[in-house]
Structures are given as structure tokens and as C-alpha cells.
Amino acid sequence: MKKELLLVSLASMLMLSSCQVATMAVEPSFKEQAEEVPVAGRKAFKPNGNFAIGTYTVANVNRGWPSVGGFAVAGYENIKASQKHQFSLQDGKGHEWYVFGASKLHEKTLKSNNGISIAVAPNLEYYASHFTSPQSGQWHLLTTDPGQYLRRKEFEGELSNGEVSIKISPVYKAEGKKLPSDDILGYEFMQANERVAAVQVINNGKVWLKPGLSEDKRMVLTGAIASLLLYDKLTDVSRELSLK
């Protein structure tokens, strides 16, 4: 019996040693000069508790909003969604901002206050979040995801306050691997064709920021990044991935 247990243990150790935890590929020149911000306390299989992104703390995570009222994003009011969450971002200096997010939208059409409407494609997954910066105003994040690597060009993502627009793009490639993953491993943030941030959403998460960002821009990007780290996709609840 002891011999059998020993053999099983050895086999398990060999299997683990042959596996490499997936790491999102980051554009080399950006990674070389970017600041890698530590993510501490985030649990890959149950990302609902408090965790830290550098000097910021993601706290008061609530799946489902405690307050009554519709969700609004980019001028579209009273959006109904089956997945909702909110959390606060604390900077350690006594400042706190609340972020509200929603996905799995029920609407077939989003209608804005100014009469503009857009059709919600049934084969795309929408995610939206918003928060307010005391310096740069209200920011909205919106992504539309076709859910397949082969349709990745249909992905659209943007973080904007109406004056500044930051493009969000998905990353499917893992470091050291030739073939892309079937799932999104993370996201890149581009402003005026320049990378300003990247986030790996698999495993425990990783974050890279452009050095020299203003304090407000760091807060805005960290809020958006935390929102994506808490976003449960339809087919992937932030599960831990391993590559053989």
C-alpha cells in the first residue's frame, strides 16, 4: 500500500513539473520599460475577496448591487444584466472610489437619453463598467467580445471619459507558445497608438503600467484593470490555466 502511494505521489510530482503555468505574452519593448505592478491576494478560483494592485486595494466586492436602480454606461440608461458587481478602489491615503460593472446584458437594444440606439448582437458578449475620478470625471469601460479567437477582429473595447479615449484589445497569446489560446488571457490598453497598460486576467493576475503616469491616470487604469479582473466571462470564471 505504501509503495502504491509512493508511486502515485511520484507520478503527481512528475506531472506537475511537466506543466507550466500560462503567462500572457506582453509586447517585448513595452514589457522591458513598463512597471510590473504586483497583484496580491487575488484567488484565481474565487476572485471575490479583497486583493491589492500595487498600492491600491480592491475592497467591498459585492456580486449583485445592493442598491436599487438601473445601470448606465456611455449615456445608455437602465441596462438590465444578469451579472452585476461593484467594488471600491482604495489608494491607502484615505481616498475611495466605487466601480460598478455588468455583463450578460438582457437588452436587444441599448437606448440613450439623446435618442441614439444600438443593436445588441446576440452572438457577442457585452461587459460594461463605470466609475468617477474627482479629477477627470466619469469613466466608462465597454467591451464587446465574440468569444472566439478566430473572430477576434470583431472584439471592441474602450475606456473613455468623453475627452480621452483608451482602446482595449484582447491578448490570446501565451509567453513562449506559438499557438494562441482559445480564451482571452488578458488585455492591452492603448492611447494614441501607445501602450499604457496591460493586465493578465488568468491565474492570480499580473499588471504592467507605463512608467511616469500621473496619479489620476494610474487610478483610472487601475480601476479599469480591477474591473476586468473581477469580470466573470460566460465560459470562463477566471479559472487557472496550465499549459503542457
Short mmCIF file of C-alpha atoms in Angstrom, two decimals:
data_model
loop_
_atom_site.label_atom_id
_atom_site.label_comp_id
_atom_site.label_asym_id
_atom_site.label_seq_id
_atom_site.Cartn_x
_atom_site.Cartn_y
_atom_site.Cartn_z
CA MET A 1 0.00 0.00 0.00
CA LYS A 2 2.82 2.38 0.96
CA LYS A 3 4.62 1.52 -2.26
CA GLU A 4 1.49 2.32 -4.30
CA LEU A 5 1.06 5.66 -2.53
CA LEU A 6 4.71 6.48 -3.18
CA LEU A 7 4.32 5.71 -6.88
CA VAL A 8 1.19 7.88 -7.09
CA SER A 9 3.00 10.75 -5.34
CA LEU A 10 5.98 10.48 -7.69
CA ALA A 11 3.69 10.43 -10.73
CA SER A 12 1.89 13.53 -9.48
CA MET A 13 5.17 15.36 -8.93
CA LEU A 14 6.36 14.49 -12.42
CA MET A 15 3.06 15.67 -13.91
CA LEU A 16 3.24 19.00 -12.08
CA SER A 17 6.85 19.54 -13.09
CA SER A 18 5.96 18.98 -16.75
CA CYS A 19 3.29 21.69 -16.65
CA GLN A 20 4.00 25.38 -16.96
CA VAL A 21 1.55 27.94 -15.63
CA ALA A 22 0.40 30.10 -18.52
CA THR A 23 1.69 33.67 -18.64
CA MET A 24 0.24 36.21 -21.02
CA ALA A 25 2.62 37.43 -23.72
CA VAL A 26 3.36 41.15 -23.43
CA GLU A 27 4.83 43.17 -26.29
CA PRO A 28 8.61 42.96 -25.60
CA SER A 29 9.53 46.65 -25.87
CA PHE A 30 6.64 47.66 -23.61
CA LYS A 31 7.40 44.92 -21.08
CA GLU A 32 11.05 45.95 -20.95
CA GLN A 33 10.31 49.51 -19.91
CA ALA A 34 6.97 49.01 -18.11
CA GLU A 35 6.49 48.88 -14.36
CA GLU A 36 5.25 45.44 -13.31
CA VAL A 37 2.73 46.12 -10.58
CA PRO A 38 2.27 43.28 -8.08
CA VAL A 39 -1.19 41.72 -7.66
CA ALA A 40 -1.52 40.24 -4.18
CA GLY A 41 -4.33 38.28 -2.57
CA ARG A 42 -6.41 37.58 -5.68
CA LYS A 43 -7.66 33.99 -5.78
CA ALA A 44 -7.95 32.54 -9.26
CA PHE A 45 -10.82 30.16 -8.50
CA LYS A 46 -12.80 32.54 -6.27
CA PRO A 47 -11.88 36.14 -7.12
CA ASN A 48 -14.45 37.75 -4.82
CA GLY A 49 -12.39 38.83 -1.81
CA ASN A 50 -10.17 41.84 -1.24
CA PHE A 51 -6.90 41.99 -3.16
CA ALA A 52 -4.22 44.55 -3.91
CA ILE A 53 -2.91 46.01 -7.17
CA GLY A 54 0.27 47.78 -6.20
CA THR A 55 -0.60 50.46 -3.64
CA TYR A 56 -4.33 50.20 -4.37
CA THR A 57 -6.72 47.87 -2.55
CA VAL A 58 -9.78 46.36 -4.24
CA ALA A 59 -12.31 46.03 -1.41
CA ASN A 60 -16.02 45.71 -0.64
CA VAL A 61 -16.55 43.34 -3.58
CA ASN A 62 -20.24 42.63 -3.99
CA ARG A 63 -21.68 40.29 -6.61
CA GLY A 64 -25.04 41.92 -7.31
CA TRP A 65 -25.73 45.52 -6.44
CA PRO A 66 -27.26 46.21 -3.02
CA SER A 67 -28.84 49.45 -4.24
CA VAL A 68 -31.96 49.57 -6.41
CA GLY A 69 -31.72 51.24 -9.79
CA GLY A 70 -30.70 50.74 -13.40
CA PHE A 71 -27.18 50.57 -14.73
CA ALA A 72 -25.97 53.32 -17.05
CA VAL A 73 -22.99 53.44 -19.38
CA ALA A 74 -21.98 55.92 -22.07
CA GLY A 75 -25.40 57.62 -21.95
CA TYR A 76 -27.41 54.40 -22.05
CA GLU A 77 -29.72 54.14 -19.03
CA ASN A 78 -31.45 51.34 -17.12
CA ILE A 79 -29.49 48.50 -18.66
CA LYS A 80 -30.60 45.10 -17.36
CA ALA A 81 -27.97 42.41 -16.87
CA SER A 82 -27.84 39.03 -15.15
CA GLN A 83 -24.29 39.54 -13.84
CA LYS A 84 -23.56 42.64 -11.79
CA HIS A 85 -20.84 43.60 -9.36
CA GLN A 86 -19.48 46.57 -7.52
CA PHE A 87 -16.33 47.20 -5.56
CA SER A 88 -14.31 50.04 -4.12
CA LEU A 89 -10.78 51.11 -5.00
CA GLN A 90 -8.77 52.49 -2.09
CA ASP A 91 -5.45 54.28 -2.51
CA GLY A 92 -4.18 54.00 1.07
CA LYS A 93 -4.39 57.79 1.55
CA GLY A 94 -7.99 57.85 2.67
CA HIS A 95 -9.46 58.13 -0.83
CA GLU A 96 -12.01 55.62 -2.13
CA TRP A 97 -13.83 55.24 -5.43
CA TYR A 98 -16.68 52.86 -6.27
CA VAL A 99 -16.74 50.92 -9.53
CA PHE A 100 -19.92 49.33 -10.94
CA GLY A 101 -19.87 46.58 -13.58
CA ALA A 102 -22.36 44.47 -15.53
CA SER A 103 -22.31 41.77 -18.20
CA LYS A 104 -24.68 39.25 -19.79
CA LEU A 105 -26.94 42.08 -20.92
CA HIS A 106 -30.63 41.27 -21.38
CA GLU A 107 -31.36 44.12 -23.78
CA LYS A 108 -31.70 43.60 -27.50
CA THR A 109 -31.17 47.35 -27.98
CA LEU A 110 -29.42 49.99 -25.90
CA LYS A 111 -31.26 53.31 -25.95
CA SER A 112 -29.60 56.52 -24.83
CA ASN A 113 -31.13 59.70 -23.41
CA ASN A 114 -30.39 61.59 -26.61
CA GLY A 115 -32.35 59.15 -28.76
CA ILE A 116 -29.43 57.17 -30.14
CA SER A 117 -29.80 53.39 -30.05
CA ILE A 118 -27.52 50.50 -30.94
CA ALA A 119 -28.45 46.90 -31.57
CA VAL A 120 -27.03 44.32 -29.20
CA ALA A 121 -25.79 41.44 -31.31
CA PRO A 122 -26.95 38.10 -29.86
CA ASN A 123 -23.61 36.43 -30.65
CA LEU A 124 -21.48 38.97 -28.74
CA GLU A 125 -20.85 39.20 -25.01
CA TYR A 126 -21.01 42.72 -23.63
CA TYR A 127 -19.30 43.98 -20.49
CA ALA A 128 -19.61 47.48 -19.09
CA SER A 129 -18.38 49.30 -16.01
CA HIS A 130 -18.17 52.89 -14.82
CA PHE A 131 -16.59 54.94 -12.06
CA THR A 132 -15.87 58.59 -11.31
CA SER A 133 -12.50 60.26 -10.83
CA PRO A 134 -12.51 63.50 -8.81
CA GLN A 135 -10.03 64.93 -11.33
CA SER A 136 -11.05 63.61 -14.74
CA GLY A 137 -14.77 62.91 -14.26
CA GLN A 138 -16.83 59.82 -15.05
CA TRP A 139 -15.18 57.00 -16.98
CA HIS A 140 -16.96 54.25 -18.90
CA LEU A 141 -15.50 50.91 -19.95
CA LEU A 142 -17.26 48.85 -22.60
CA THR A 143 -16.14 45.65 -24.33
CA THR A 144 -17.91 43.52 -26.92
CA ASP A 145 -16.46 40.03 -27.23
CA PRO A 146 -17.30 37.47 -29.95
CA GLY A 147 -15.93 34.74 -27.67
CA GLN A 148 -13.70 33.09 -30.27
CA TYR A 149 -10.10 33.65 -31.30
CA LEU A 150 -10.97 33.26 -34.99
CA ARG A 151 -13.39 36.20 -34.66
CA ARG A 152 -11.02 38.33 -32.57
CA LYS A 153 -11.17 41.21 -35.06
CA GLU A 154 -14.80 41.71 -34.04
CA PHE A 155 -13.72 42.48 -30.47
CA GLU A 156 -14.15 46.11 -29.48
CA GLY A 157 -13.12 47.72 -26.22
CA GLU A 158 -12.82 51.26 -24.96
CA LEU A 159 -12.22 53.18 -21.75
CA SER A 160 -13.32 56.81 -22.07
CA ASN A 161 -14.42 59.88 -20.15
CA GLY A 162 -15.71 61.64 -23.27
CA GLU A 163 -12.48 63.56 -23.83
CA VAL A 164 -9.82 60.88 -23.53
CA SER A 165 -10.25 57.51 -25.24
CA ILE A 166 -8.17 54.41 -24.47
CA LYS A 167 -8.55 51.36 -26.70
CA ILE A 168 -8.76 47.92 -25.05
CA SER A 169 -7.61 44.88 -27.03
CA PRO A 170 -7.65 41.19 -26.06
CA VAL A 171 -4.49 39.08 -25.78
CA TYR A 172 -4.72 35.37 -26.66
CA LYS A 173 -1.03 34.55 -26.90
CA ALA A 174 0.87 32.93 -24.03
CA GLU A 175 4.52 33.59 -23.41
CA GLY A 176 6.77 31.03 -25.12
CA LYS A 177 3.91 29.43 -27.10
CA LYS A 178 3.46 29.53 -30.86
CA LEU A 179 -0.26 28.80 -30.92
CA PRO A 180 -2.79 31.20 -29.36
CA SER A 181 -5.08 30.22 -26.52
CA ASP A 182 -8.78 29.59 -27.13
CA ASP A 183 -9.54 32.00 -24.27
CA ILE A 184 -8.57 35.60 -23.64
CA LEU A 185 -5.54 35.66 -21.34
CA GLY A 186 -5.59 39.38 -20.74
CA TYR A 187 -5.96 42.84 -22.25
CA GLU A 188 -3.81 45.71 -23.53
CA PHE A 189 -4.68 49.40 -23.11
CA MET A 190 -3.61 51.70 -25.98
CA GLN A 191 -3.80 55.50 -26.03
CA ALA A 192 -2.84 57.26 -29.26
CA ASN A 193 -1.24 54.02 -30.54
CA GLU A 194 0.93 53.74 -27.42
CA ARG A 195 0.61 51.02 -24.79
CA VAL A 196 -0.15 52.46 -21.38
CA ALA A 197 -1.12 49.28 -19.52
CA ALA A 198 -1.64 45.53 -19.77
CA VAL A 199 -3.37 43.06 -17.49
CA GLN A 200 -3.28 39.27 -17.33
CA VAL A 201 -6.66 38.05 -16.06
CA ILE A 202 -5.85 34.34 -15.74
CA ASN A 203 -4.33 32.69 -12.67
CA ASN A 204 -3.69 35.26 -9.92
CA GLY A 205 -3.37 38.15 -12.35
CA LYS A 206 -0.49 40.38 -13.48
CA VAL A 207 -0.38 44.08 -14.27
CA TRP A 208 2.03 46.26 -16.25
CA LEU A 209 1.85 50.08 -16.35
CA LYS A 210 3.69 52.64 -18.40
CA PRO A 211 6.14 54.48 -16.12
CA GLY A 212 5.64 58.17 -15.40
CA LEU A 213 1.84 58.14 -15.46
CA SER A 214 0.04 60.83 -13.47
CA GLU A 215 -1.58 59.76 -10.21
CA ASP A 216 -5.04 60.22 -11.73
CA LYS A 217 -4.20 58.15 -14.83
CA ARG A 218 -2.83 55.36 -12.61
CA MET A 219 -6.06 55.37 -10.62
CA VAL A 220 -8.21 55.31 -13.75
CA LEU A 221 -6.27 52.45 -15.32
CA THR A 222 -6.17 50.51 -12.04
CA GLY A 223 -9.95 50.88 -11.68
CA ALA A 224 -10.48 49.54 -15.21
CA ILE A 225 -7.96 46.72 -14.64
CA ALA A 226 -9.61 45.70 -11.35
CA SER A 227 -12.95 45.67 -13.13
CA LEU A 228 -11.63 43.25 -15.76
CA LEU A 229 -10.01 41.06 -13.08
CA LEU A 230 -13.44 40.69 -11.44
CA TYR A 231 -15.32 40.15 -14.71
CA ASP A 232 -16.69 36.59 -14.96
CA LYS A 233 -16.90 35.61 -18.59
CA LEU A 234 -19.71 33.37 -19.81
CA THR A 235 -17.40 30.45 -20.49
CA ASP A 236 -14.52 31.22 -18.11
CA VAL A 237 -14.89 32.17 -14.46
CA SER A 238 -11.26 33.27 -14.11
CA ARG A 239 -10.13 29.66 -13.90
CA GLU A 240 -6.48 28.80 -13.52
CA LEU A 241 -4.88 27.72 -16.75
CA SER A 242 -1.86 25.49 -17.26
CA LEU A 243 -0.03 24.76 -20.45
CA LYS A 244 1.73 21.46 -21.03
#
